[in-house]
Amino acid sequence: MDAISGALNGARFAEVSSLDYDAYGDTGVNWRVREGYGRLIARLGQAVSSITVTDCAVSRIDRSGPVLRLETNRGELTARIVILTVPNSLISGEAIRIDPPVPALIEATAGVPLGLASKVHMTVRGAGDFQPDTQLWTRTDTAETGGYHLRPFGRPMIEAYFGADLAWGLEAQGPAALFDFAVSELVAALGSDMRRRLEAVAVSGWGVDPWSRGAYSHALPGHAADRAKLRMAVEDRIFLAGEATAPVYYGTAHGAWMEGERAAEAALTAQTLKGLGLDPRRPGDDSEA
Ligand SMILES: Cc1cc2nc3c(=O)[nH]c(=O)nc-3n(C[C@H](O)[C@H](O)[C@H](O)COP(=O)(O)OP(=O)(O)OC[C@H]3O[C@@H](n4cnc5c(N)ncnc54)[C@H](O)[C@@H]3O)c2cc1C
């Protein structure tokens, strides 16, 4: 069960809020994309690609003055509004700093940390021995085991999926450790000739990636309400969005996309009301997140 939780939540069940887990909603169409998810997102974003600046890392958002000042590796930017879509782990770890800090926001991001899921894609010789698109779990006596997707889309490949502690440990040792672990489990389950039939094609490393520091978020036990806190704007000018702020579709690309739209609409409303000289904050809202 913990191996499955590792894949679903990026963490063991003991580290996952059951209320938050229960709130997750499946669209029923969260399927694999033949061309890859990256290409899907790139195509969705084509409309804004001409006005998008990439390779521009923000290290600090200074909110002490009337305009927001962003320190980036390409110099300083000023903005009336910021929609912040970096992973929670980078906000709680202050890899990107809001200054003066907003303790309630940092606490809420820490309550919804990123777990880890890592993938190894391998080619397999003699793939005809396996049924296309089948799932294999090799062990039931330990959480330290991977799930194996045999022949995704009928391709001569096997995809290994490791979660939680196992994934953190293997990523820390480097990409070769992930491949070696996958090979050892497949050899134990399917025979020693698997060793010469497998070849690594791609290995993910979202845990060691400094721009992610994890895969997707889960609420800690007792912290299911923190996702809603993340959706509360700071001074109506810093809005958080991304998979972690999604109430139902968290941990997914569509959840992140919908939250981006929600934050953009909230930012536009705040700007319009400010333009009319009205206080955009609803009564009872805490402007400090
Ligand atoms: C193994 C795995 C399998 C998954 N499977 C699925 C699936 O089947 N279906 C699904 O819908 N989702 C899946 N997901 C989840 C999905 O990929 C994420 O939920 C989604 O990418 C989150 O989007 P986001 O915009 O919130 O964050 P991200 O995609 O992490 O985007 C954040 C961006 O911020 C940038 N950034 C970070 N720091 C800074 C900085 N200081 N300055 C400027 N930019 C910065 C990063 O480079 C990144 O581009 C999977 C994820 C993993 C890891």
Short mmCIF file of C-alpha atoms and ligand atoms in Angstrom, two decimals:
data_model
loop_
_atom_site.label_atom_id
_atom_site.label_comp_id
_atom_site.label_asym_id
_atom_site.label_seq_id
_atom_site.Cartn_x
_atom_site.Cartn_y
_atom_site.Cartn_z
CA MET A 1 0.00 0.00 0.00
CA ASP A 2 2.85 2.39 0.84
CA ALA A 3 4.52 1.65 -2.49
CA ILE A 4 1.27 2.63 -4.22
CA SER A 5 0.94 5.72 -2.00
CA GLY A 6 4.52 6.55 -2.98
CA ALA A 7 3.48 6.62 -6.63
CA LEU A 8 0.14 8.41 -6.05
CA ASN A 9 1.20 10.90 -3.36
CA GLY A 10 5.00 10.84 -3.53
CA ALA A 11 4.92 9.92 0.17
CA ARG A 12 3.85 7.09 2.49
CA PHE A 13 0.24 7.08 3.74
CA ALA A 14 1.41 8.04 7.27
CA GLU A 15 2.65 11.36 5.82
CA VAL A 16 -0.55 12.10 3.91
CA SER A 17 -3.70 13.82 5.17
CA SER A 18 -6.59 11.44 4.58
CA LEU A 19 -8.98 14.43 4.21
CA ASP A 20 -6.82 15.87 1.43
CA TYR A 21 -6.38 12.46 -0.19
CA ASP A 22 -10.16 12.03 -0.16
CA ALA A 23 -10.68 15.48 -1.72
CA TYR A 24 -8.73 14.49 -4.86
CA GLY A 25 -10.91 14.19 -7.95
CA ASP A 26 -10.12 12.08 -10.97
CA THR A 27 -11.20 13.60 -14.30
CA GLY A 28 -11.40 10.14 -15.85
CA VAL A 29 -9.32 11.45 -18.79
CA ASN A 30 -5.94 11.88 -17.07
CA TRP A 31 -4.31 9.60 -19.60
CA ARG A 32 -0.89 9.24 -21.13
CA VAL A 33 -0.12 11.53 -24.05
CA ARG A 34 1.62 9.81 -26.94
CA GLU A 35 3.73 12.86 -27.82
CA GLY A 36 4.52 13.54 -24.14
CA TYR A 37 3.08 15.90 -21.53
CA GLY A 38 5.80 18.50 -22.11
CA ARG A 39 4.74 18.90 -25.72
CA LEU A 40 1.08 19.13 -24.70
CA ILE A 41 1.80 21.97 -22.28
CA ALA A 42 4.06 23.75 -24.78
CA ARG A 43 1.25 23.62 -27.36
CA LEU A 44 -1.32 24.90 -24.85
CA GLY A 45 0.99 27.82 -24.07
CA GLN A 46 1.70 28.72 -27.70
CA ALA A 47 -0.67 31.70 -27.57
CA VAL A 48 1.51 33.44 -25.00
CA SER A 49 4.91 32.09 -26.06
CA SER A 50 5.89 35.32 -27.86
CA ILE A 51 5.51 37.33 -24.65
CA THR A 52 7.03 34.74 -22.34
CA VAL A 53 10.57 35.10 -21.03
CA THR A 54 12.22 31.86 -19.98
CA ASP A 55 15.55 31.21 -18.24
CA CYS A 56 14.82 34.07 -15.88
CA ALA A 57 15.18 32.93 -12.27
CA VAL A 58 13.56 35.09 -9.60
CA SER A 59 15.30 35.01 -6.22
CA ARG A 60 13.40 37.72 -4.29
CA ILE A 61 10.10 39.57 -4.40
CA ASP A 62 10.38 42.85 -2.53
CA ARG A 63 6.90 43.99 -1.41
CA SER A 64 8.03 46.83 0.84
CA GLY A 65 7.07 49.59 -1.62
CA PRO A 66 4.05 50.54 -3.73
CA VAL A 67 5.34 48.44 -6.65
CA LEU A 68 6.73 44.94 -6.38
CA ARG A 69 10.43 44.58 -7.16
CA LEU A 70 11.66 41.25 -8.45
CA GLU A 71 15.31 40.33 -8.29
CA THR A 72 16.19 38.03 -11.18
CA ASN A 73 19.32 36.67 -12.81
CA ARG A 74 18.59 39.12 -15.65
CA GLY A 75 18.32 42.16 -13.41
CA GLU A 76 15.44 43.82 -11.56
CA LEU A 77 11.85 43.88 -12.69
CA THR A 78 8.98 45.92 -11.28
CA ALA A 79 5.38 44.77 -11.29
CA ARG A 80 2.00 45.72 -9.89
CA ILE A 81 0.96 42.07 -9.67
CA VAL A 82 2.83 38.80 -9.39
CA ILE A 83 1.33 35.37 -9.99
CA LEU A 84 3.73 32.99 -8.34
CA THR A 85 3.64 29.47 -9.77
CA VAL A 86 6.85 27.92 -8.45
CA PRO A 87 6.64 24.62 -6.55
CA ASN A 88 5.74 24.90 -2.85
CA SER A 89 9.07 23.42 -1.78
CA LEU A 90 10.87 26.46 -3.20
CA ILE A 91 8.65 28.89 -1.27
CA SER A 92 8.85 27.02 2.05
CA GLY A 93 12.63 26.61 1.59
CA GLU A 94 12.86 30.31 0.62
CA ALA A 95 14.74 29.57 -2.60
CA ILE A 96 12.51 32.41 -3.76
CA ARG A 97 12.04 34.94 -0.97
CA ILE A 98 9.12 37.26 -0.36
CA ASP A 99 10.37 40.30 1.56
CA PRO A 100 9.16 41.17 4.16
CA PRO A 101 8.29 37.51 4.62
CA VAL A 102 4.72 36.29 5.06
CA PRO A 103 5.00 33.66 7.85
CA ALA A 104 1.45 32.35 7.35
CA LEU A 105 2.20 31.69 3.70
CA ILE A 106 5.49 29.93 4.41
CA GLU A 107 3.74 27.78 7.04
CA ALA A 108 0.97 26.86 4.62
CA THR A 109 3.46 25.87 1.89
CA ALA A 110 5.31 23.71 4.45
CA GLY A 111 1.99 22.00 5.31
CA VAL A 112 1.62 20.93 1.67
CA PRO A 113 5.13 19.73 0.75
CA LEU A 114 6.19 18.03 -2.45
CA GLY A 115 6.59 14.29 -2.40
CA LEU A 116 8.68 12.47 -4.94
CA ALA A 117 8.01 10.18 -7.87
CA SER A 118 10.82 9.20 -10.22
CA LYS A 119 10.71 7.44 -13.55
CA VAL A 120 13.14 5.32 -15.53
CA HIS A 121 12.39 4.64 -19.18
CA MET A 122 14.11 1.60 -20.66
CA THR A 123 14.05 -0.17 -23.99
CA VAL A 124 13.51 -3.92 -23.76
CA ARG A 125 14.67 -6.43 -26.34
CA GLY A 126 12.21 -9.16 -27.23
CA ALA A 127 9.31 -6.93 -26.14
CA GLY A 128 6.84 -9.31 -27.80
CA ASP A 129 7.11 -11.49 -24.66
CA PHE A 130 4.99 -8.89 -22.80
CA GLN A 131 1.40 -7.77 -23.24
CA PRO A 132 1.17 -4.09 -24.30
CA ASP A 133 0.18 -1.61 -21.59
CA THR A 134 0.30 -3.94 -18.61
CA GLN A 135 1.28 -3.16 -15.04
CA LEU A 136 3.71 -5.19 -12.94
CA TRP A 137 4.44 -4.90 -9.22
CA THR A 138 7.24 -7.29 -8.40
CA ARG A 139 7.04 -7.38 -4.57
CA THR A 140 4.30 -7.17 -1.95
CA ASP A 141 6.48 -7.48 1.18
CA THR A 142 8.05 -4.01 1.14
CA ALA A 143 7.26 -0.37 0.32
CA GLU A 144 10.73 -0.09 -1.22
CA THR A 145 9.63 -1.41 -4.57
CA GLY A 146 8.72 0.06 -7.94
CA GLY A 147 5.77 -0.24 -10.31
CA TYR A 148 6.56 -1.26 -13.89
CA HIS A 149 4.52 -0.30 -16.93
CA LEU A 150 5.24 -2.82 -19.67
CA ARG A 151 5.17 -1.68 -23.30
CA PRO A 152 3.51 1.75 -22.94
CA PHE A 153 1.59 2.48 -26.17
CA GLY A 154 2.81 -0.93 -27.34
CA ARG A 155 6.36 0.42 -27.61
CA PRO A 156 9.31 -1.91 -26.92
CA MET A 157 9.87 -0.22 -23.57
CA ILE A 158 9.39 -0.61 -19.83
CA GLU A 159 8.73 2.38 -17.59
CA ALA A 160 9.68 2.10 -13.90
CA TYR A 161 7.93 4.33 -11.34
CA PHE A 162 9.46 4.80 -7.88
CA GLY A 163 7.88 6.86 -5.10
CA ALA A 164 8.52 8.38 -1.70
CA ASP A 165 11.59 7.33 0.39
CA LEU A 166 12.75 4.88 -2.25
CA ALA A 167 12.77 7.62 -4.90
CA TRP A 168 14.51 10.18 -2.64
CA GLY A 169 17.21 7.62 -1.76
CA LEU A 170 17.82 6.49 -5.35
CA GLU A 171 17.87 10.03 -6.77
CA ALA A 172 20.47 11.03 -4.18
CA GLN A 173 22.74 8.29 -5.55
CA GLY A 174 22.35 9.45 -9.17
CA PRO A 175 20.59 8.23 -12.34
CA ALA A 176 22.58 4.97 -12.60
CA ALA A 177 21.20 3.87 -9.19
CA LEU A 178 17.61 4.20 -10.43
CA PHE A 179 18.32 2.09 -13.52
CA ASP A 180 20.28 -0.52 -11.52
CA PHE A 181 17.42 -0.84 -9.01
CA ALA A 182 14.87 -1.29 -11.80
CA VAL A 183 17.03 -3.95 -13.46
CA SER A 184 17.53 -5.84 -10.19
CA GLU A 185 13.77 -5.97 -9.52
CA LEU A 186 12.95 -7.04 -13.08
CA VAL A 187 15.68 -9.71 -12.98
CA ALA A 188 14.29 -11.06 -9.70
CA ALA A 189 10.76 -11.15 -11.11
CA LEU A 190 11.32 -12.17 -14.74
CA GLY A 191 14.68 -13.92 -14.91
CA SER A 192 18.36 -13.12 -15.25
CA ASP A 193 18.26 -12.59 -19.02
CA MET A 194 16.43 -9.29 -18.35
CA ARG A 195 19.80 -7.81 -17.42
CA ARG A 196 21.06 -7.87 -21.01
CA ARG A 197 17.68 -7.04 -22.54
CA LEU A 198 17.25 -3.66 -20.83
CA GLU A 199 18.85 -0.34 -21.73
CA ALA A 200 18.18 3.00 -20.03
CA VAL A 201 16.74 5.77 -22.24
CA ALA A 202 15.78 8.50 -19.77
CA VAL A 203 15.84 8.88 -15.99
CA SER A 204 13.99 11.68 -14.18
CA GLY A 205 15.41 13.60 -11.23
CA TRP A 206 12.72 15.97 -9.97
CA GLY A 207 13.90 15.66 -6.35
CA VAL A 208 17.43 16.84 -7.11
CA ASP A 209 16.27 19.42 -9.67
CA PRO A 210 16.80 22.83 -7.99
CA TRP A 211 13.73 24.25 -9.81
CA SER A 212 11.38 21.56 -8.45
CA ARG A 213 12.75 19.84 -5.33
CA GLY A 214 10.05 17.20 -5.62
CA ALA A 215 7.33 15.85 -7.87
CA TYR A 216 3.86 16.88 -6.65
CA SER A 217 2.30 18.03 -3.42
CA HIS A 218 0.44 16.22 -0.65
CA ALA A 219 -1.00 17.76 2.50
CA LEU A 220 0.51 16.52 5.76
CA PRO A 221 -1.90 15.00 8.32
CA GLY A 222 -3.78 17.90 9.95
CA HIS A 223 -2.95 20.28 7.07
CA ALA A 224 -5.75 19.65 4.57
CA ALA A 225 -6.92 23.27 5.04
CA ASP A 226 -3.56 24.67 3.96
CA ARG A 227 -4.33 24.45 0.24
CA ALA A 228 -7.14 27.01 0.73
CA LYS A 229 -4.71 29.28 2.62
CA LEU A 230 -2.38 29.17 -0.38
CA ARG A 231 -5.17 30.60 -2.54
CA MET A 232 -5.43 33.76 -0.40
CA ALA A 233 -3.60 36.62 -2.06
CA VAL A 234 -0.92 38.64 -0.28
CA GLU A 235 -2.03 42.31 -0.29
CA ASP A 236 -4.09 41.56 -3.41
CA ARG A 237 -0.94 41.70 -5.48
CA ILE A 238 0.90 38.40 -4.95
CA PHE A 239 -1.25 35.48 -6.08
CA LEU A 240 -0.15 31.86 -5.80
CA ALA A 241 -1.13 29.26 -8.39
CA GLY A 242 0.00 25.82 -9.47
CA GLU A 243 -0.85 22.23 -8.73
CA ALA A 244 -0.49 22.73 -4.96
CA THR A 245 -3.22 25.38 -4.76
CA ALA A 246 -5.78 23.20 -6.56
CA PRO A 247 -8.50 22.00 -4.18
CA VAL A 248 -9.50 18.91 -6.17
CA TYR A 249 -7.09 18.40 -9.07
CA TYR A 250 -3.89 18.95 -7.10
CA GLY A 251 -0.81 17.08 -8.25
CA THR A 252 -1.80 17.36 -11.89
CA ALA A 253 -1.04 19.44 -14.97
CA HIS A 254 -4.72 20.31 -15.52
CA GLY A 255 -5.06 21.37 -11.86
CA ALA A 256 -2.07 23.69 -12.26
CA TRP A 257 -3.51 25.10 -15.49
CA MET A 258 -6.94 25.78 -13.95
CA GLU A 259 -5.33 27.42 -10.92
CA GLY A 260 -3.33 29.70 -13.22
CA GLU A 261 -6.59 30.86 -14.80
CA ARG A 262 -8.20 31.30 -11.37
CA ALA A 263 -5.28 33.43 -10.14
CA ALA A 264 -5.23 35.52 -13.34
CA GLU A 265 -8.95 36.27 -12.97
CA ALA A 266 -8.51 37.19 -9.30
CA ALA A 267 -5.59 39.48 -10.21
CA LEU A 268 -7.62 41.20 -12.95
CA THR A 269 -10.55 41.71 -10.57
CA ALA A 270 -8.25 43.18 -7.92
CA GLN A 271 -6.74 45.57 -10.47
CA THR A 272 -10.15 46.64 -11.80
CA LEU A 273 -11.48 47.34 -8.30
CA LYS A 274 -8.33 49.25 -7.40
CA GLY A 275 -8.75 51.30 -10.61
CA LEU A 276 -12.28 52.18 -9.45
CA GLY A 277 -10.90 53.24 -6.08
CA LEU A 278 -12.53 50.29 -4.29
CA ASP A 279 -10.82 48.01 -1.79
CA PRO A 280 -10.70 44.63 -3.53
CA ARG A 281 -10.36 42.73 -0.26
CA ARG A 282 -13.52 41.03 0.76
CA PRO A 283 -14.52 41.57 4.40
CA GLY A 284 -12.88 38.94 6.58
CA ASP A 285 -10.05 38.21 4.14
CA ASP A 286 -6.60 38.15 5.68
CA SER A 287 -4.43 40.29 3.42
CA GLU A 288 -1.29 38.62 4.83
CA ALA A 289 -2.24 35.29 3.30
C1 LIG B 1 6.66 11.42 -12.26
C2 LIG B 1 5.51 12.35 -12.44
C3 LIG B 1 4.34 11.91 -13.04
C4 LIG B 1 3.26 12.77 -13.22
N1 LIG B 1 2.13 12.32 -13.86
C5 LIG B 1 1.13 13.19 -14.13
C6 LIG B 1 -0.01 12.79 -14.88
O1 LIG B 1 -0.11 11.64 -15.31
N2 LIG B 1 -0.99 13.71 -15.11
C7 LIG B 1 -0.91 14.99 -14.67
O2 LIG B 1 -1.83 15.77 -14.95
N3 LIG B 1 0.15 15.40 -13.95
C8 LIG B 1 1.16 14.54 -13.68
N4 LIG B 1 2.25 14.95 -12.96
C9 LIG B 1 2.18 16.24 -12.25
C10 LIG B 1 2.41 17.46 -13.09
O3 LIG B 1 3.60 17.31 -13.84
C11 LIG B 1 2.54 18.66 -12.11
O4 LIG B 1 1.43 18.67 -11.24
C12 LIG B 1 2.56 19.97 -12.86
O5 LIG B 1 3.69 20.02 -13.71
C13 LIG B 1 2.63 21.13 -11.88
O6 LIG B 1 2.62 22.34 -12.58
P1 LIG B 1 3.02 23.67 -11.87
O7 LIG B 1 2.88 24.73 -12.91
O8 LIG B 1 2.29 23.82 -10.58
O9 LIG B 1 4.56 23.50 -11.46
P2 LIG B 1 5.83 23.18 -12.35
O10 LIG B 1 5.46 22.37 -13.56
O11 LIG B 1 6.84 22.62 -11.41
O12 LIG B 1 6.30 24.61 -12.88
C14 LIG B 1 6.97 25.51 -12.06
C15 LIG B 1 7.94 26.31 -12.91
O13 LIG B 1 8.57 27.29 -12.09
C16 LIG B 1 9.93 27.38 -12.51
N5 LIG B 1 10.70 27.96 -11.41
C17 LIG B 1 11.12 27.40 -10.26
N6 LIG B 1 11.80 28.26 -9.51
C18 LIG B 1 11.83 29.42 -10.18
C19 LIG B 1 12.40 30.70 -9.91
N7 LIG B 1 13.05 30.96 -8.76
N8 LIG B 1 12.27 31.69 -10.85
C20 LIG B 1 11.59 31.45 -12.01
N9 LIG B 1 11.03 30.25 -12.32
C21 LIG B 1 11.14 29.25 -11.41
C22 LIG B 1 10.32 25.94 -12.80
O14 LIG B 1 11.46 25.90 -13.64
C23 LIG B 1 9.06 25.44 -13.51
O15 LIG B 1 9.10 25.68 -14.90
C24 LIG B 1 3.35 14.10 -12.78
C25 LIG B 1 4.54 14.57 -12.17
C26 LIG B 1 5.60 13.70 -12.00
C27 LIG B 1 6.86 14.23 -11.37
#
